[in-house]
Amino acid sequence: MSASPADPRPHRPLLGMALRLGAAVCVSAMFIAGRVASTRGVHIVETLFYRQLLALPVVLSWIAMTGGFGSIRARRIGAHATRMVVGVAGMALNFLSYILLPPAEAVTIGFTMPIFGTILSAAILKEKTGLHRWSAVLVGFLGVLVTQRPDAGELLPLGVAVAIAAAFMTACVSLILRELGRTENAGNIVFWFTALSLPPLGLGAVLYGGGHDPLTWALLLFIGLSGGAAQMLLTGALRWAPVSVVLPMDYSSILWIALLGLLIGQGWPPATTWIGASLIMVSGLYIAWREHLHARRQRSA
């Protein structure tokens, strides 16, 4: 499907959805690999360092094939630095949530990111948020409560708190990216996030890193490459289709995480996890749909 004359961007929703689905697979595999690496003595700071270092060649290759290196000139280096600090903190919390919780529960709580995005948009950006979206927020948090299954396998409270904090920080990143996107292109944002994070993470890797066996090094290599690939796929998906079209693909992560969890001996998630995930998914999709309608009304006006 070609773009309309009023919209210079190409519009191929199926391609956008396929790319977003690929990104969900890459992100799921990355976090599972991070969990396995932690059991093999890898410190989370070291994981973050190799995640960024090994993703850099992928990012540079992508920039070279798209906008060229002239496109990475930063207009707002201070905003990029803020994005880096918040982004690294969110990434650390996300990896940690998969270490502290069963993977399916970690990804389920992570689905609350659009819910926190709605709250932050109303509180910080003063965006109008009506009864529909606030109702969706309540349904989403009800889904989180359902995942805290009252049966014998109660979740670690610290892990739940870390997962919620990770979703909150990811929502903060989305607001920063929305602001940065007014002046910076996608390649620029990805490059500076990676480049600015490497010096502090490199220092941390020196302090907390160590020698590893070949399998552990292979896991770290995989984490970096899958993370870089996910960044490219996420950006590519938005090139071909709007967020409201590709967002549902993110929720496939619960399936990929469940299947990968079986491979590492985690077992199949309980019914409460699937019920809670369904409630959070419905909440997130409804919020995305309301934002889509709001954006369409603004364009019409």
Coordinates of C-alpha atoms in Angstrom, one line a residue:
M1 CA 0.0 0.0 0.0
S2 CA 1.4 3.3 -0.9
A3 CA 1.2 6.5 1.1
S4 CA -1.4 9.1 0.4
P5 CA -0.2 12.3 -1.3
A6 CA -0.7 14.2 2.0
D7 CA 1.6 11.8 3.9
P8 CA 5.1 11.6 2.5
R9 CA 5.9 8.5 4.5
P10 CA 5.3 5.0 3.0
H11 CA 2.6 3.0 4.6
R12 CA 3.0 -0.7 4.7
P13 CA 1.3 -1.9 7.9
L14 CA 2.0 -5.6 7.4
L15 CA 5.7 -4.9 7.1
G16 CA 5.6 -2.6 10.1
M17 CA 3.9 -5.3 12.2
A18 CA 6.4 -8.0 11.0
L19 CA 9.3 -5.8 12.0
R20 CA 7.8 -5.0 15.4
L21 CA 7.2 -8.7 15.9
G22 CA 10.8 -9.4 15.1
A23 CA 11.8 -6.7 17.7
A24 CA 9.6 -8.4 20.3
V25 CA 11.4 -11.7 19.7
C26 CA 14.8 -10.1 19.9
V27 CA 14.0 -8.2 23.1
S28 CA 12.6 -11.4 24.7
A29 CA 15.6 -13.4 23.8
M30 CA 18.0 -10.7 25.1
F31 CA 16.4 -10.6 28.5
I32 CA 16.3 -14.4 28.8
A33 CA 20.0 -14.4 27.9
G34 CA 20.7 -11.8 30.5
R35 CA 19.0 -13.9 33.1
V36 CA 21.1 -17.0 32.2
A37 CA 24.3 -14.8 32.1
S38 CA 23.5 -13.7 35.7
T39 CA 23.5 -17.3 36.9
R40 CA 26.9 -17.7 35.4
G41 CA 28.5 -14.9 37.4
V42 CA 28.0 -11.9 35.1
H43 CA 27.3 -8.6 37.0
I44 CA 24.4 -6.6 35.7
V45 CA 26.8 -3.6 35.0
E46 CA 28.9 -5.9 32.8
T47 CA 25.8 -7.1 31.0
L48 CA 24.7 -3.5 30.3
F49 CA 28.2 -2.6 29.0
Y50 CA 28.4 -5.4 26.5
R51 CA 24.7 -4.8 25.5
Q52 CA 25.7 -1.3 24.5
L53 CA 29.2 -2.0 23.2
L54 CA 28.3 -4.9 20.9
A55 CA 25.2 -3.0 19.7
L56 CA 27.3 -0.1 18.5
P57 CA 28.5 -1.7 15.2
V58 CA 25.0 -2.7 14.4
V59 CA 23.8 0.9 15.0
L60 CA 26.6 2.4 13.0
S61 CA 25.9 0.0 10.1
W62 CA 22.3 1.0 10.1
I63 CA 23.1 4.7 10.2
A64 CA 25.6 4.3 7.3
M65 CA 22.8 2.5 5.2
T66 CA 20.1 5.1 6.0
G67 CA 20.9 8.8 6.8
G68 CA 24.7 8.7 6.7
F69 CA 27.0 9.8 9.5
G70 CA 26.1 13.4 8.9
S71 CA 22.8 12.7 10.5
I72 CA 24.2 12.0 13.9
R73 CA 25.2 15.6 14.6
A74 CA 23.6 16.4 18.0
R75 CA 21.7 19.6 18.4
R76 CA 20.8 19.0 22.0
I77 CA 23.5 17.1 23.7
G78 CA 22.1 17.8 27.2
A79 CA 18.8 16.2 26.3
H80 CA 20.7 13.2 24.9
A81 CA 22.6 12.9 28.2
T82 CA 19.3 13.0 30.1
R83 CA 17.9 10.3 27.8
M84 CA 21.1 8.2 28.4
V85 CA 20.9 8.4 32.2
V86 CA 17.2 7.6 32.3
G87 CA 17.5 4.9 29.5
V88 CA 20.4 3.1 31.2
A89 CA 18.6 3.1 34.6
G90 CA 15.5 1.7 32.9
M91 CA 17.5 -0.9 31.1
A92 CA 19.2 -2.0 34.3
L93 CA 15.9 -2.3 36.1
N94 CA 14.4 -4.3 33.2
F95 CA 17.3 -6.8 33.2
L96 CA 17.1 -7.0 37.0
S97 CA 13.4 -7.7 36.9
Y98 CA 14.0 -10.8 34.7
I99 CA 16.7 -11.9 37.2
L100 CA 14.5 -11.5 40.3
L101 CA 11.2 -12.7 38.9
P102 CA 10.0 -15.6 36.7
P103 CA 10.4 -14.2 33.2
A104 CA 6.6 -14.4 32.3
E105 CA 5.7 -12.3 35.4
A106 CA 8.5 -9.8 34.6
V107 CA 7.3 -9.2 31.0
T108 CA 3.7 -9.0 32.2
I109 CA 4.4 -6.2 34.7
G110 CA 6.5 -4.6 32.0
F111 CA 3.3 -4.3 29.9
T112 CA 2.2 -1.5 32.2
M113 CA 4.5 1.0 30.5
P114 CA 1.7 2.6 28.4
I115 CA -0.3 3.0 31.7
F116 CA 2.5 4.9 33.3
G117 CA 2.9 6.9 30.1
T118 CA -0.7 8.0 30.4
I119 CA -0.2 9.1 34.0
L120 CA 3.0 11.0 33.2
S121 CA 1.5 12.6 30.1
A122 CA -1.3 14.0 32.3
A123 CA 0.9 15.0 35.2
I124 CA 3.9 16.5 33.3
L125 CA 2.7 17.3 29.8
K126 CA -0.7 18.4 31.1
E127 CA -2.4 16.4 28.3
K128 CA -6.1 15.9 28.7
T129 CA -6.9 12.4 29.9
G130 CA -10.5 11.6 30.0
L131 CA -12.6 8.9 31.9
H132 CA -11.9 6.3 29.2
R133 CA -8.2 6.3 29.6
W134 CA -8.3 6.6 33.4
S135 CA -10.6 3.5 33.4
A136 CA -8.0 1.7 31.2
V137 CA -5.3 2.6 33.7
L138 CA -7.3 1.1 36.6
V139 CA -7.9 -2.1 34.6
G140 CA -4.2 -2.3 33.9
F141 CA -3.3 -2.1 37.6
L142 CA -5.9 -4.6 38.3
G143 CA -4.1 -6.9 36.0
V144 CA -0.9 -6.3 38.0
L145 CA -2.7 -7.3 41.2
V146 CA -4.0 -10.5 39.5
T147 CA -0.4 -11.6 38.6
Q148 CA 0.5 -11.4 42.4
R149 CA -1.1 -14.9 42.6
P150 CA -2.4 -15.7 46.1
D151 CA -1.5 -19.4 45.8
A152 CA 1.6 -21.0 47.2
G153 CA 4.0 -19.4 44.6
E154 CA 4.0 -15.8 45.8
L155 CA 6.3 -13.5 43.9
L156 CA 9.2 -11.8 45.5
P157 CA 8.1 -8.3 46.6
L158 CA 11.5 -6.8 45.6
G159 CA 11.2 -8.2 42.1
V160 CA 7.7 -6.8 41.7
A161 CA 8.8 -3.4 42.8
V162 CA 11.8 -3.5 40.4
A163 CA 9.6 -4.6 37.5
I164 CA 7.1 -1.7 38.2
A165 CA 10.0 0.7 38.5
A166 CA 11.4 -0.6 35.2
A167 CA 8.0 0.1 33.5
F168 CA 7.9 3.5 35.0
M169 CA 11.4 4.4 33.8
T170 CA 10.6 3.1 30.3
A171 CA 7.6 5.4 30.3
C172 CA 9.8 8.3 31.2
V173 CA 12.1 7.4 28.3
S174 CA 9.1 7.5 26.0
L175 CA 8.3 11.0 27.0
I176 CA 11.9 12.1 26.6
L177 CA 12.0 10.5 23.2
R178 CA 8.8 12.3 22.2
E179 CA 10.5 15.6 23.1
L180 CA 13.8 14.7 21.4
G181 CA 12.0 13.5 18.3
R182 CA 11.0 17.1 17.6
T183 CA 14.5 18.0 16.6
E184 CA 16.5 14.8 16.3
N185 CA 16.1 11.8 13.9
A186 CA 15.9 8.2 15.1
G187 CA 19.5 7.3 14.1
N188 CA 20.8 10.3 15.9
I189 CA 18.9 9.4 19.1
V190 CA 20.0 5.7 19.1
F191 CA 23.6 6.6 18.3
W192 CA 24.0 9.1 21.2
F193 CA 22.3 6.9 23.6
T194 CA 24.8 4.1 22.8
A195 CA 27.9 6.3 22.6
L196 CA 27.2 8.4 25.8
S197 CA 26.5 5.3 27.9
L198 CA 29.7 3.5 27.0
P199 CA 32.2 5.5 29.2
P200 CA 30.4 5.1 32.5
L201 CA 29.4 1.5 31.8
G202 CA 33.0 0.8 30.7
L203 CA 34.2 2.0 34.0
G204 CA 31.7 -0.1 35.8
A205 CA 32.7 -3.2 33.7
V206 CA 36.3 -2.7 34.8
L207 CA 35.2 -2.6 38.4
Y208 CA 32.7 -5.4 38.3
G209 CA 33.7 -7.5 35.3
G210 CA 35.8 -10.6 35.2
G211 CA 36.8 -13.6 33.1
H212 CA 34.2 -15.9 31.7
D213 CA 34.0 -19.2 29.9
P214 CA 33.2 -19.4 26.2
L215 CA 29.5 -20.0 26.7
T216 CA 29.2 -16.9 28.9
W217 CA 31.0 -14.8 26.4
A218 CA 28.7 -16.1 23.7
L219 CA 25.7 -15.0 25.9
L220 CA 27.1 -11.5 26.2
L221 CA 27.7 -11.4 22.4
F222 CA 24.1 -12.5 21.8
I223 CA 22.8 -9.9 24.3
G224 CA 24.6 -7.1 22.4
L225 CA 23.7 -8.2 18.9
S226 CA 20.0 -8.9 19.7
G227 CA 19.7 -5.6 21.5
G228 CA 21.1 -3.7 18.5
A229 CA 18.9 -5.7 16.1
A230 CA 15.8 -4.8 18.3
Q231 CA 16.6 -1.1 18.1
M232 CA 16.8 -1.2 14.3
L233 CA 13.6 -3.3 14.0
L234 CA 11.7 -1.0 16.4
T235 CA 12.7 2.1 14.4
G236 CA 12.0 0.4 11.1
A237 CA 8.5 -0.6 12.2
L238 CA 7.6 3.0 12.9
R239 CA 8.9 4.0 9.5
W240 CA 6.3 1.8 7.8
A241 CA 3.3 2.0 10.2
P242 CA 2.1 4.2 13.1
V243 CA 2.4 3.2 16.7
S244 CA -1.3 2.2 17.0
V245 CA -0.8 -0.4 14.3
V246 CA 2.4 -2.0 15.5
L247 CA 1.9 -1.8 19.3
P248 CA -0.1 -5.0 19.5
M249 CA 2.9 -7.0 18.4
D250 CA 4.7 -6.0 21.6
Y251 CA 2.3 -8.2 23.6
S252 CA 3.5 -11.3 21.8
S253 CA 6.5 -11.1 24.1
I254 CA 4.5 -13.0 26.7
L255 CA 4.4 -16.0 24.4
W256 CA 8.1 -15.8 23.4
I257 CA 9.1 -15.3 27.0
A258 CA 7.0 -18.3 28.1
L259 CA 8.5 -20.5 25.4
L260 CA 12.1 -19.4 26.1
G261 CA 11.4 -19.8 29.8
L262 CA 10.6 -23.5 29.2
L263 CA 14.0 -23.9 27.5
I264 CA 15.8 -22.7 30.7
G265 CA 13.6 -24.8 33.0
Q266 CA 11.2 -22.1 34.2
G267 CA 8.0 -24.1 33.5
W268 CA 4.8 -22.8 32.0
P269 CA 3.3 -19.7 33.6
P270 CA 0.3 -20.2 35.8
A271 CA -3.3 -19.1 34.8
T272 CA -3.1 -16.0 37.0
T273 CA -0.2 -14.7 34.9
W274 CA -2.2 -15.1 31.6
I275 CA -5.3 -13.5 33.2
G276 CA -3.3 -10.6 34.5
A277 CA -1.4 -10.2 31.2
S278 CA -4.7 -10.1 29.3
L279 CA -6.1 -7.3 31.5
I280 CA -2.9 -5.3 31.1
M281 CA -2.9 -5.9 27.3
V282 CA -6.5 -4.7 26.9
S283 CA -5.7 -1.7 29.0
G284 CA -2.6 -0.8 26.9
L285 CA -4.3 -1.4 23.6
Y286 CA -7.3 0.7 24.6
I287 CA -5.0 3.6 25.7
A288 CA -3.2 3.3 22.3
W289 CA -6.6 3.4 20.5
R290 CA -7.8 6.5 22.3
E291 CA -4.5 8.2 21.6
H292 CA -4.9 7.3 17.9
L293 CA -8.4 8.8 17.9
H294 CA -7.1 11.9 19.6
A295 CA -4.3 12.3 17.1
R296 CA -6.7 11.8 14.2
R297 CA -9.1 14.4 15.5
Q298 CA -6.2 16.9 15.8
R299 CA -5.1 16.2 12.2
S300 CA -8.7 16.8 11.0
A301 CA -8.9 20.0 12.9

